[in-house]
PDB file of C-alpha atoms in Angstrom:
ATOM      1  CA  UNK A  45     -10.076  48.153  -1.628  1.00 89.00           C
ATOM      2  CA  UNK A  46      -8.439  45.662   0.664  1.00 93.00           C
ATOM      3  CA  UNK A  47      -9.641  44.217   4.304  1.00 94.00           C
ATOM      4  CA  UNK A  48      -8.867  40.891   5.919  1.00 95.00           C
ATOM      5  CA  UNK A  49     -12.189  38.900   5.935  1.00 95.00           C
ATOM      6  CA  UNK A  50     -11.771  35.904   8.310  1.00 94.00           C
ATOM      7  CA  UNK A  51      -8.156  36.557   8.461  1.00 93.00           C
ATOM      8  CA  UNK A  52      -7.641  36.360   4.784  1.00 94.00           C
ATOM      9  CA  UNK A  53      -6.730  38.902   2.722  1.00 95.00           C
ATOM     10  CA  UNK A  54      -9.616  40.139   0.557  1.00 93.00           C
ATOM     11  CA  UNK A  55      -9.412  42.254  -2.427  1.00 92.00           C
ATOM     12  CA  UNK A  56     -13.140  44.138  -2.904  1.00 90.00           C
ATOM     13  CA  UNK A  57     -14.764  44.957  -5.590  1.00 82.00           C
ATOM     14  CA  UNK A  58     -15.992  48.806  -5.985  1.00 73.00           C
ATOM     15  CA  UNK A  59     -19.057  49.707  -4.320  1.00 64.00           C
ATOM     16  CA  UNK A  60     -18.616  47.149  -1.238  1.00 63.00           C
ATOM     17  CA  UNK A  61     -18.237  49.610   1.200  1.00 85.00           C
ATOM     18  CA  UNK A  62     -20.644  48.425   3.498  1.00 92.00           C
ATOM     19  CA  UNK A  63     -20.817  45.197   5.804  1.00 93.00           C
ATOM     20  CA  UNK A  64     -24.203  44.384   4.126  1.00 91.00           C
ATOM     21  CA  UNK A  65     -22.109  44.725   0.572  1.00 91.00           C
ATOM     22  CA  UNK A  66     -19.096  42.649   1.510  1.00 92.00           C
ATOM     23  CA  UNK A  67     -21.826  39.894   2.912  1.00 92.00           C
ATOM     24  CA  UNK A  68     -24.042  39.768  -0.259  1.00 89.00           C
ATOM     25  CA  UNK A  69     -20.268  40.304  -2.224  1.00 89.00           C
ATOM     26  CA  UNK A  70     -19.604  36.696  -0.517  1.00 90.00           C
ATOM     27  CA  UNK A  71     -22.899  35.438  -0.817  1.00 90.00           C
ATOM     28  CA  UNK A  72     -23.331  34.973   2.978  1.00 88.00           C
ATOM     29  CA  UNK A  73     -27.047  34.776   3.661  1.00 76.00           C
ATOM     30  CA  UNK A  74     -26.754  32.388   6.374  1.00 69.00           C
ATOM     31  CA  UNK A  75     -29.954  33.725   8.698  1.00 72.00           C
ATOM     32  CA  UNK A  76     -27.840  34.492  11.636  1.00 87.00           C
ATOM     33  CA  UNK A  77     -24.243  35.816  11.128  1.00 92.00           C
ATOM     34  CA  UNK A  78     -22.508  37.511  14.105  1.00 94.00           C
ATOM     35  CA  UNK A  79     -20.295  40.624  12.286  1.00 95.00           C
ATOM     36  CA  UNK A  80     -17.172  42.173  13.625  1.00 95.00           C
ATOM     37  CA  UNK A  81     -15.418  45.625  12.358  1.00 95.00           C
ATOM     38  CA  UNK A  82     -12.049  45.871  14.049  1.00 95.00           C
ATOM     39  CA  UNK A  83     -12.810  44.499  16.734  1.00 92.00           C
ATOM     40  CA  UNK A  84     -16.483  45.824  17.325  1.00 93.00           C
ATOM     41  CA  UNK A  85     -19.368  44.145  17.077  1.00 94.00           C
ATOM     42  CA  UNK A  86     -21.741  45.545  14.315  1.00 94.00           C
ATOM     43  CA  UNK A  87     -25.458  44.766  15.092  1.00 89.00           C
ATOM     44  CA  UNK A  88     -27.307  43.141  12.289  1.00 87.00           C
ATOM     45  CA  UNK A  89     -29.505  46.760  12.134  1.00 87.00           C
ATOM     46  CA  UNK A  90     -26.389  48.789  11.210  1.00 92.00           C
ATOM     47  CA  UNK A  91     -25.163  46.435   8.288  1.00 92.00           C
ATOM     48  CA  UNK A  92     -26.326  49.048   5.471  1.00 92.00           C
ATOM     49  CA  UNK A  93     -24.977  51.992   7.420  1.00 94.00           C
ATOM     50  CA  UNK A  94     -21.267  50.629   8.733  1.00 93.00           C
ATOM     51  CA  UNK A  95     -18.847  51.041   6.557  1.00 93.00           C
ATOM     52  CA  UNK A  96     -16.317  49.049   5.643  1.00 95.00           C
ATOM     53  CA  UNK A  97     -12.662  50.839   4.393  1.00 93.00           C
ATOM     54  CA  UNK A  98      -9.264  50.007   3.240  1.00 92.00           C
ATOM     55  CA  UNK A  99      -7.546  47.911   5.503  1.00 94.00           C
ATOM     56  CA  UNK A 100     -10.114  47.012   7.753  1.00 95.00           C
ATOM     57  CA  UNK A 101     -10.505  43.648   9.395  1.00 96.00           C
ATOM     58  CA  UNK A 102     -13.443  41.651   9.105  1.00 96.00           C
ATOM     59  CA  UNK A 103     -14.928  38.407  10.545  1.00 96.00           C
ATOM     60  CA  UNK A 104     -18.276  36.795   9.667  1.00 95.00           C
ATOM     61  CA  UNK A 105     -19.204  33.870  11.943  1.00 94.00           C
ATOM     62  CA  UNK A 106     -21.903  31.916  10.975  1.00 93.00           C
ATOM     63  CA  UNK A 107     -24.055  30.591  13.542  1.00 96.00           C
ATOM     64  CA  UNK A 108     -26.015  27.255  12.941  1.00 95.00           C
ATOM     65  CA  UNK A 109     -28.019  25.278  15.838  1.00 95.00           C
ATOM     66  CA  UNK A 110     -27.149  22.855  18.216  1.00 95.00           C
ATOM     67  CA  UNK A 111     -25.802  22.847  21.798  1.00 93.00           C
TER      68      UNK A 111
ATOM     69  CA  UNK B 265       5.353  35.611  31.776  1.00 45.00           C
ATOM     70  CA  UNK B 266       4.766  33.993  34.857  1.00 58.00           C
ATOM     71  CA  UNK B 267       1.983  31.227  35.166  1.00 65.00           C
ATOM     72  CA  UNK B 268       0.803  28.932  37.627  1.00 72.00           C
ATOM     73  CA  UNK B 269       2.389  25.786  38.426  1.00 80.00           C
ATOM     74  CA  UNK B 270       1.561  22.565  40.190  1.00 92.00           C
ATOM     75  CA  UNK B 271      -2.043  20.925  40.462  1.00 95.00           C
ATOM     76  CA  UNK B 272      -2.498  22.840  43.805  1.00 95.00           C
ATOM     77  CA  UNK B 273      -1.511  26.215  42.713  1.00 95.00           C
ATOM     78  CA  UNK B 274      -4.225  26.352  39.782  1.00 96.00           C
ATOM     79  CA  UNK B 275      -6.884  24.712  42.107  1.00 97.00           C
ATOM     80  CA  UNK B 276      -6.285  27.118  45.088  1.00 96.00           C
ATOM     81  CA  UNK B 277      -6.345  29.775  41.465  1.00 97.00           C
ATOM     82  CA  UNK B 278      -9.565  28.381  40.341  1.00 98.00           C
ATOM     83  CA  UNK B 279     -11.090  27.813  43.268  1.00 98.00           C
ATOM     84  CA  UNK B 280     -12.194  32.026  43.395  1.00 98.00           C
ATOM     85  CA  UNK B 281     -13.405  32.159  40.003  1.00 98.00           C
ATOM     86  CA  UNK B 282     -16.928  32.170  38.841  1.00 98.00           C
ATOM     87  CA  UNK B 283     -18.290  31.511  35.476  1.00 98.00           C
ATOM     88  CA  UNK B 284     -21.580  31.953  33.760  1.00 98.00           C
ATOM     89  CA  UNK B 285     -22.738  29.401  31.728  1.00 98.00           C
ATOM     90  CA  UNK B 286     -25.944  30.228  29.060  1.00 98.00           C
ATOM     91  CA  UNK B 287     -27.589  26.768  28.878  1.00 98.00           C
ATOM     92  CA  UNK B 288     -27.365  23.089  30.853  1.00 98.00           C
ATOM     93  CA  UNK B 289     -28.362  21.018  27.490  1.00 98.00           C
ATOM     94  CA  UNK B 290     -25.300  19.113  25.466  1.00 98.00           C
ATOM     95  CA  UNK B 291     -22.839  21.989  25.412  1.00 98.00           C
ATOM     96  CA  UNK B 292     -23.639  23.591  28.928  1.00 98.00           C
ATOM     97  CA  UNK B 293     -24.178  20.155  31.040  1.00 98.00           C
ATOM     98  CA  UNK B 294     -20.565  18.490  29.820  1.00 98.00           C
ATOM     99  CA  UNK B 295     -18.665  22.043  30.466  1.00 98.00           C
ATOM    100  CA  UNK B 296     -19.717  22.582  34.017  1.00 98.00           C
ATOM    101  CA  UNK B 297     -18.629  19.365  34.653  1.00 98.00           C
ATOM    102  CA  UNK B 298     -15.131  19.472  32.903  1.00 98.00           C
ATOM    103  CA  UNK B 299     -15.237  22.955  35.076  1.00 98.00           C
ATOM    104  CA  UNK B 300     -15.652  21.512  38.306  1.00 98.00           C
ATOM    105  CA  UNK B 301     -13.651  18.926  37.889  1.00 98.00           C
ATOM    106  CA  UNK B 302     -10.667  21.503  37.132  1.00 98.00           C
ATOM    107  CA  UNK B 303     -11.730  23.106  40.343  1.00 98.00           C
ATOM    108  CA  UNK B 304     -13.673  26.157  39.459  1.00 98.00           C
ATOM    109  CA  UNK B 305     -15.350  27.209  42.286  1.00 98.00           C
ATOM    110  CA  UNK B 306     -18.555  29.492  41.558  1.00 98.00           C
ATOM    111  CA  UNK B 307     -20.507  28.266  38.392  1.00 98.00           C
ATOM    112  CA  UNK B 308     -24.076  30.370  37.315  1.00 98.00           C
ATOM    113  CA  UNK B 309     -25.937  27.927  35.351  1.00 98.00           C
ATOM    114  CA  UNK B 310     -29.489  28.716  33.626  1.00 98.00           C
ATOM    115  CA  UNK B 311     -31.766  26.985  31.398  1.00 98.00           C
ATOM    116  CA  UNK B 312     -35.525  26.405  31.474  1.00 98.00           C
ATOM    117  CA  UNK B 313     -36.318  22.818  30.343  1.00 98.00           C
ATOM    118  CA  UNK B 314     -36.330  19.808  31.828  1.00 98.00           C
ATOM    119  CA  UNK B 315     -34.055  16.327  31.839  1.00 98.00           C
ATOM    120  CA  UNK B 316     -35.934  13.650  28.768  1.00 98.00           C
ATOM    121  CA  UNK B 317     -34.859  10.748  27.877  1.00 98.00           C
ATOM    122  CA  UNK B 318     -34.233  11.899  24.631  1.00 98.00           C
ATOM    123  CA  UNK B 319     -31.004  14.127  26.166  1.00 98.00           C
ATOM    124  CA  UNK B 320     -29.244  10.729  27.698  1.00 98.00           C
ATOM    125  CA  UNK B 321     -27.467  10.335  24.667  1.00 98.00           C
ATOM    126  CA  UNK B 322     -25.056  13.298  24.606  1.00 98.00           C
ATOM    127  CA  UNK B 323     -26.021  15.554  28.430  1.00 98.00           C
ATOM    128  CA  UNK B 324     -24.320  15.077  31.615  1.00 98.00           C
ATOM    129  CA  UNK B 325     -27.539  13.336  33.341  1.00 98.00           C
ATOM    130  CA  UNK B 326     -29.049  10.122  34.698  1.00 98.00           C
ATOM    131  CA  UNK B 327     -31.874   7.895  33.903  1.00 98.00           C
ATOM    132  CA  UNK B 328     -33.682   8.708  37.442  1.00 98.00           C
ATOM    133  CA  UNK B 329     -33.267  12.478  36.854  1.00 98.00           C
ATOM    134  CA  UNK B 330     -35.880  12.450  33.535  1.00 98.00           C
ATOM    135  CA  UNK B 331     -38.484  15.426  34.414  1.00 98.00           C
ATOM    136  CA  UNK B 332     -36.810  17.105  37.145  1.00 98.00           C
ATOM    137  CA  UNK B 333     -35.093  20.570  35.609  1.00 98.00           C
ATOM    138  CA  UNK B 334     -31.797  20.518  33.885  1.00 98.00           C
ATOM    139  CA  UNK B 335     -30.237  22.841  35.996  1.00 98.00           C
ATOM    140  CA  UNK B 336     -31.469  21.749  39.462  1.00 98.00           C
ATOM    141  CA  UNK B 337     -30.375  18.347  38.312  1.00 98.00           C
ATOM    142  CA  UNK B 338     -26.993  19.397  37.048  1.00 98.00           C
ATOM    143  CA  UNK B 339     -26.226  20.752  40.237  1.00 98.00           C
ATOM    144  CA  UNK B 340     -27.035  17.844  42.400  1.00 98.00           C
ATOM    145  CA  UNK B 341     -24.304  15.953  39.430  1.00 98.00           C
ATOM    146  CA  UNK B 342     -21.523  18.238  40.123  1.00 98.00           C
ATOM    147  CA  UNK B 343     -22.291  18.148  44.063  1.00 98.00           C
ATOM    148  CA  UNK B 344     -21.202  14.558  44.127  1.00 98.00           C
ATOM    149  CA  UNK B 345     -18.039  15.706  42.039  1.00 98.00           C
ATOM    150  CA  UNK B 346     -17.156  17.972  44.414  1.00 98.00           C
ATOM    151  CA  UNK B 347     -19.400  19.738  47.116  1.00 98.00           C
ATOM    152  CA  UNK B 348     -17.418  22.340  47.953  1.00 97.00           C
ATOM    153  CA  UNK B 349     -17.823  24.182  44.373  1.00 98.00           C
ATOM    154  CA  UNK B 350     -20.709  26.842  44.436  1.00 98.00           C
ATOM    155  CA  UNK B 351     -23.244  25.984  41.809  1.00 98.00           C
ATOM    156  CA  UNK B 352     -26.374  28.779  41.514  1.00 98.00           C
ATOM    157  CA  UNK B 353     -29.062  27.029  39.485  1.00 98.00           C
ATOM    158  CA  UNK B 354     -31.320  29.553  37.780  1.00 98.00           C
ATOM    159  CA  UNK B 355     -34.451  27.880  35.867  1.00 98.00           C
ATOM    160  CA  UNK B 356     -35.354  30.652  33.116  1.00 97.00           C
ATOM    161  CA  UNK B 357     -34.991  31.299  29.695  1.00 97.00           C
ATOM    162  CA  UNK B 358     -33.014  34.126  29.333  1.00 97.00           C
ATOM    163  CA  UNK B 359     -33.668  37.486  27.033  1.00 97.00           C
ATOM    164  CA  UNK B 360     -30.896  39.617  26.980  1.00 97.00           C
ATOM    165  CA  UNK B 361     -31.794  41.624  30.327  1.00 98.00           C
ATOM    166  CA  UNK B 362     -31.829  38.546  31.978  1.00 98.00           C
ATOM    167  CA  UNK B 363     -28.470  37.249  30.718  1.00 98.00           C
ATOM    168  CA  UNK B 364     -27.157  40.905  31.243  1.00 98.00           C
ATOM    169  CA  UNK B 365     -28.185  40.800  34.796  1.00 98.00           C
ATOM    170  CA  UNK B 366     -27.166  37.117  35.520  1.00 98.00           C
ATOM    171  CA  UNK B 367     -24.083  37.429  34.138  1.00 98.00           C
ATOM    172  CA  UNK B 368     -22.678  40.786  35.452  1.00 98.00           C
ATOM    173  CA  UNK B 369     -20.486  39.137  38.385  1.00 96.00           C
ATOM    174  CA  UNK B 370     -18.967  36.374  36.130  1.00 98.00           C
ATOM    175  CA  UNK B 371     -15.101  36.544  35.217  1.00 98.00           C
ATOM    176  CA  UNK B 372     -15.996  34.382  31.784  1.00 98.00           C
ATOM    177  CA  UNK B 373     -19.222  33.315  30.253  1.00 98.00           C
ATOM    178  CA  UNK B 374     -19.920  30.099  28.532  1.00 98.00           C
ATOM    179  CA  UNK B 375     -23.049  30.126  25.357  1.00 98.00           C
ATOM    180  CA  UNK B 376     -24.488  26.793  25.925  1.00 98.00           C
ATOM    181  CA  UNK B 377     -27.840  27.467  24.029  1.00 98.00           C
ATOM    182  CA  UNK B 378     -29.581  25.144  21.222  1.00 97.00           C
ATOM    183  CA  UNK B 379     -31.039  27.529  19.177  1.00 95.00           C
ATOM    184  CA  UNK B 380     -29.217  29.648  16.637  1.00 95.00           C
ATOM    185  CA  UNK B 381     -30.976  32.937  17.428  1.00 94.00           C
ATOM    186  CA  UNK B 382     -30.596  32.537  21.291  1.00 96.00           C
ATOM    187  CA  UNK B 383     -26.973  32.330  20.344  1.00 96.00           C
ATOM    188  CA  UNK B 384     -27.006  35.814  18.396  1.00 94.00           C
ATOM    189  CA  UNK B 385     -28.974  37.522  21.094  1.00 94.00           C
ATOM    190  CA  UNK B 386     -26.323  36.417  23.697  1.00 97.00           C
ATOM    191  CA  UNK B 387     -23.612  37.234  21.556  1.00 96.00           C
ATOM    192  CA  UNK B 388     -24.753  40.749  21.044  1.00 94.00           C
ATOM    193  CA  UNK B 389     -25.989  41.390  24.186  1.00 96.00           C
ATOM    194  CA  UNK B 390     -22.588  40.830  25.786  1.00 97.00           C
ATOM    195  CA  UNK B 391     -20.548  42.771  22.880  1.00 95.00           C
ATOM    196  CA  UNK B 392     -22.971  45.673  24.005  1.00 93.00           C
ATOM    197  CA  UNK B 393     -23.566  45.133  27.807  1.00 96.00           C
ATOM    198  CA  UNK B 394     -20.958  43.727  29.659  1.00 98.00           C
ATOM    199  CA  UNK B 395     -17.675  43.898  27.164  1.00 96.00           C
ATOM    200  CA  UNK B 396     -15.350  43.787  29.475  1.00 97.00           C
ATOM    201  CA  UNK B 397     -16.678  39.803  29.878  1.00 98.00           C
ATOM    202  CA  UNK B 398     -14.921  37.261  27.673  1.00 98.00           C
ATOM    203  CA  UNK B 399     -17.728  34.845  26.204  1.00 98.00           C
ATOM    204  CA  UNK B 400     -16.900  31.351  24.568  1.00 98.00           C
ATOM    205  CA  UNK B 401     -19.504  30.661  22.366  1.00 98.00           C
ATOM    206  CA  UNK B 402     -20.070  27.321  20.259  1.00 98.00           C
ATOM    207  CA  UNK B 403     -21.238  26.999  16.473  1.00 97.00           C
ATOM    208  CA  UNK B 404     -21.659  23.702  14.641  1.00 97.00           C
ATOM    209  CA  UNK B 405     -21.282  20.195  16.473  1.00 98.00           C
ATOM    210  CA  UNK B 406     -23.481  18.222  14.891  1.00 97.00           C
ATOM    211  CA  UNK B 407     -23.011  14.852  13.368  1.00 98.00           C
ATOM    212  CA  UNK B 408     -20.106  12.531  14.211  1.00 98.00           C
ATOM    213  CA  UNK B 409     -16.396  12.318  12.976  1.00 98.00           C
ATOM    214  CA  UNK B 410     -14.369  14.942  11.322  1.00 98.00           C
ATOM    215  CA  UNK B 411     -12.759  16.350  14.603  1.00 98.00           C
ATOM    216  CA  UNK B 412     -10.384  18.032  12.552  1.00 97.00           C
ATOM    217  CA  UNK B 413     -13.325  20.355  11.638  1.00 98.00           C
ATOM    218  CA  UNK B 414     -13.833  21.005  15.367  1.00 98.00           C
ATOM    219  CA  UNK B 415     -11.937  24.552  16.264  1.00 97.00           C
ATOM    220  CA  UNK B 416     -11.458  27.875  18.090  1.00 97.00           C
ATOM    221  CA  UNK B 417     -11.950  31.117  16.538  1.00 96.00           C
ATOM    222  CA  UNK B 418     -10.794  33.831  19.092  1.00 95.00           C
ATOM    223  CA  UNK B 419     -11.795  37.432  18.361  1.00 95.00           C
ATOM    224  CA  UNK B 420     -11.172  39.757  21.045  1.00 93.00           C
ATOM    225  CA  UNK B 421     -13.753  38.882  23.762  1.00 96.00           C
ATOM    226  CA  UNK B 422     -15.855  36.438  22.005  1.00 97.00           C
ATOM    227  CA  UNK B 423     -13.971  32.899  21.727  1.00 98.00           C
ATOM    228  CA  UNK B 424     -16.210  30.407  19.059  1.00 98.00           C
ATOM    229  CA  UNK B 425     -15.913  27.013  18.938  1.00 98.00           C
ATOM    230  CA  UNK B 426     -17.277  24.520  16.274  1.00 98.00           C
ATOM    231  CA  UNK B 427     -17.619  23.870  12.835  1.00 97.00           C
ATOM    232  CA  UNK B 428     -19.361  27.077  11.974  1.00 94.00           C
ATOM    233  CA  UNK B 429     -21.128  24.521   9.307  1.00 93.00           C
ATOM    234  CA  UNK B 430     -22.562  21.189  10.725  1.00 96.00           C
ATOM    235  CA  UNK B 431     -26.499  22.612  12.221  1.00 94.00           C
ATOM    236  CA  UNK B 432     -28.388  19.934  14.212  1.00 96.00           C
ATOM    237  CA  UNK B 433     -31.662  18.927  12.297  1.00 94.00           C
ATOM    238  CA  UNK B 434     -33.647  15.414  11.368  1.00 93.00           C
ATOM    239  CA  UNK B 435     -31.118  13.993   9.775  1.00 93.00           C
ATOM    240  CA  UNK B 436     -27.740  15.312  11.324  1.00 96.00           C
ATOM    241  CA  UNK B 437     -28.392  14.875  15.532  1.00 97.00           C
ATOM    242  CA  UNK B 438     -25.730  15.632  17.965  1.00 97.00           C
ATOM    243  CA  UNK B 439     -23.533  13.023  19.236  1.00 98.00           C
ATOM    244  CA  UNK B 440     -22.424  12.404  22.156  1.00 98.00           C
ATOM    245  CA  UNK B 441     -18.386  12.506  21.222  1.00 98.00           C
ATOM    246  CA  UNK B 442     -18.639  15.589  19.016  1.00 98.00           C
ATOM    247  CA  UNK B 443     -21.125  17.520  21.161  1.00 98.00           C
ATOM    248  CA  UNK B 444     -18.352  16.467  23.863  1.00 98.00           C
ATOM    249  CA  UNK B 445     -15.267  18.138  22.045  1.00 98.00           C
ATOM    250  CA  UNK B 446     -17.147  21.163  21.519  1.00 98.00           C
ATOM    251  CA  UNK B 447     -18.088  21.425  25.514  1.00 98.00           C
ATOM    252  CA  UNK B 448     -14.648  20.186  26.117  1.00 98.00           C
ATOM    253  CA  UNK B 449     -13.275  23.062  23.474  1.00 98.00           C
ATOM    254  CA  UNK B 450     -15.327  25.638  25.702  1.00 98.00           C
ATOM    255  CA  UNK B 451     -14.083  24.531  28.993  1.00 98.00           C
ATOM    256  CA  UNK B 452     -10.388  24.402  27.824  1.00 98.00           C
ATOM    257  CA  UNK B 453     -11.132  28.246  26.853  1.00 98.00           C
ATOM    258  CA  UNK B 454     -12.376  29.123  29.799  1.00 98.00           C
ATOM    259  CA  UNK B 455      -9.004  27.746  31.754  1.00 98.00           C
ATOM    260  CA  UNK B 456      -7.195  29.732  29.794  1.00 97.00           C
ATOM    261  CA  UNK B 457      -9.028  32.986  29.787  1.00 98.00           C
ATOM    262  CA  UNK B 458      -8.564  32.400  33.309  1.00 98.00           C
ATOM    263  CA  UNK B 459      -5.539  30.973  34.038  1.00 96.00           C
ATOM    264  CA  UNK B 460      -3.842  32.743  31.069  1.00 95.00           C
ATOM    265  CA  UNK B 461      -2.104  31.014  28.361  1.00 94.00           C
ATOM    266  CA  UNK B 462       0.646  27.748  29.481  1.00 92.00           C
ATOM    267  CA  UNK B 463       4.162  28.187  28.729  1.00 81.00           C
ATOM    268  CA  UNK B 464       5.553  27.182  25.941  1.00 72.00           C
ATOM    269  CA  UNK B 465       3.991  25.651  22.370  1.00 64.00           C
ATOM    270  CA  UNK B 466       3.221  27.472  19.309  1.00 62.00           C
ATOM    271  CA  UNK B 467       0.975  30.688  20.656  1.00 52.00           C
TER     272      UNK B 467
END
């Protein structure tokens, strides 16, 4: 399966097929990560249930303190 | 595409548009200026602490301002900029009904806030309340040098500047010129959400 993660083209292994999977796939444990699904905002409580498909576009912003 | 032209033009443009902004600390302080100075003429500003001496080093304030609230000072700053811009000081700490019902009349909305999870509550409350509202939002600006690492992520409504890596702790503080790019990053957004894009350059 392939998505654009951070606009890079990202070839996933079987299995990650939701946002939680392609996180923990990158190793992304970063306590607060903001996740978009085409364009949609997917609230940290729906990571195991949204899925993520072929061709989909991802992006994974870390946030860190300080402002 | 058409676009303004002419210092006047974009002030008398600017001059009718109001922006929120989520925090008057390093971030918040330095954008509403760079704002008003552009000639943005309604600016919401909240944020519930108070001017130390410990926030000279990077926030738009002044020695004889220590204890009086951010905001409340911030205003009286941008008054002597220029006293015909409308600035609402609001001294709270925002949850997400209070940022949803602060922000409902703004055009763009700036997250100013310190703390990581603050950020993520604003971020979401937005994407799921008020969509329709652009929000610039700022990630990683601690430290000093590599201002090559300083950039703009733009997804849709929700703008992020930063680092996405440097996180303010003991050892790494914010500094004034790094903490200023990022504010200076946000307010450059903001012209262009409203003021859409210049001409010309690599889009």
């Amino acid at each position: 399966m392939r998505i654009t993660l951070n606009g890079e083209s990202a070839e996933l292994p079987d299995g990650a097929a939701s946002v939680r999977s392609v996180l923990a796939w990158k190793g992304w444990t970063f306590p607060l990560i903001i996740v978009k699904v085409n364009g949609t905002l997917v609230p940290r409580a729906d990571w195991d249930s949204a899925p993520v498909r072929d061709g989909d576009i991802m992006d994974a912003i870390h946030l860190v303190s300080g402002g | 595409m058409d676009y303004p032209s002419g210092r006047a033009a974009l002030r008398r443009i600017l001059a009718s548009r109001r922006v929120g902004i989520a925090g008057a600390g390093g971030l918040g302080s330095n954008c509403a200026a760079a704002l008003v100075r552009s000639g943005v003429g309604f600016l919401v500003i909240a944020d519930f602490d108070v001017v130390s001496e410990g926030n000279l080093d990077r926030q738009f304030y002044f020695r004889d301002q220590i204890g009086r609230p951010k905001v409340l000072a911030l205003a009286e700053n941008l008054a002597r900029i220029d006293p015909s811009a409308t600035v609402r000081p609001v001294v709270s700490r925002l949850d997400a009904d209070g940022a949803a019902d602060l922000f409902a009349g703004c055009e763009v909305v700036v997250e100013a806030f310190d703390d990581a999870a603050a950020k993520a509550m604003l971020i979401e409350t937005m994407a799921s309340r008020l969509p329709g509202i652009p929000l610039v939002a700022a990630s990683g600006l601690a430290g000093w040098g590599a201002s090559g690492d300083m950039r703009v992520r733009r997804l849709g409504n929700l703008v992020l500047v930063g680092d996405e890596s440097r996180e303010v702790s003991d050892g790494l503080p914010p500094m004034a010129p790094r903490v200023g790019i990022a504010a200076a990053m946000q307010a450059n957004e903001v012209l262009e959400l409203l003021l859409g894009p210049m001409e010309g350059g690599a889009r």
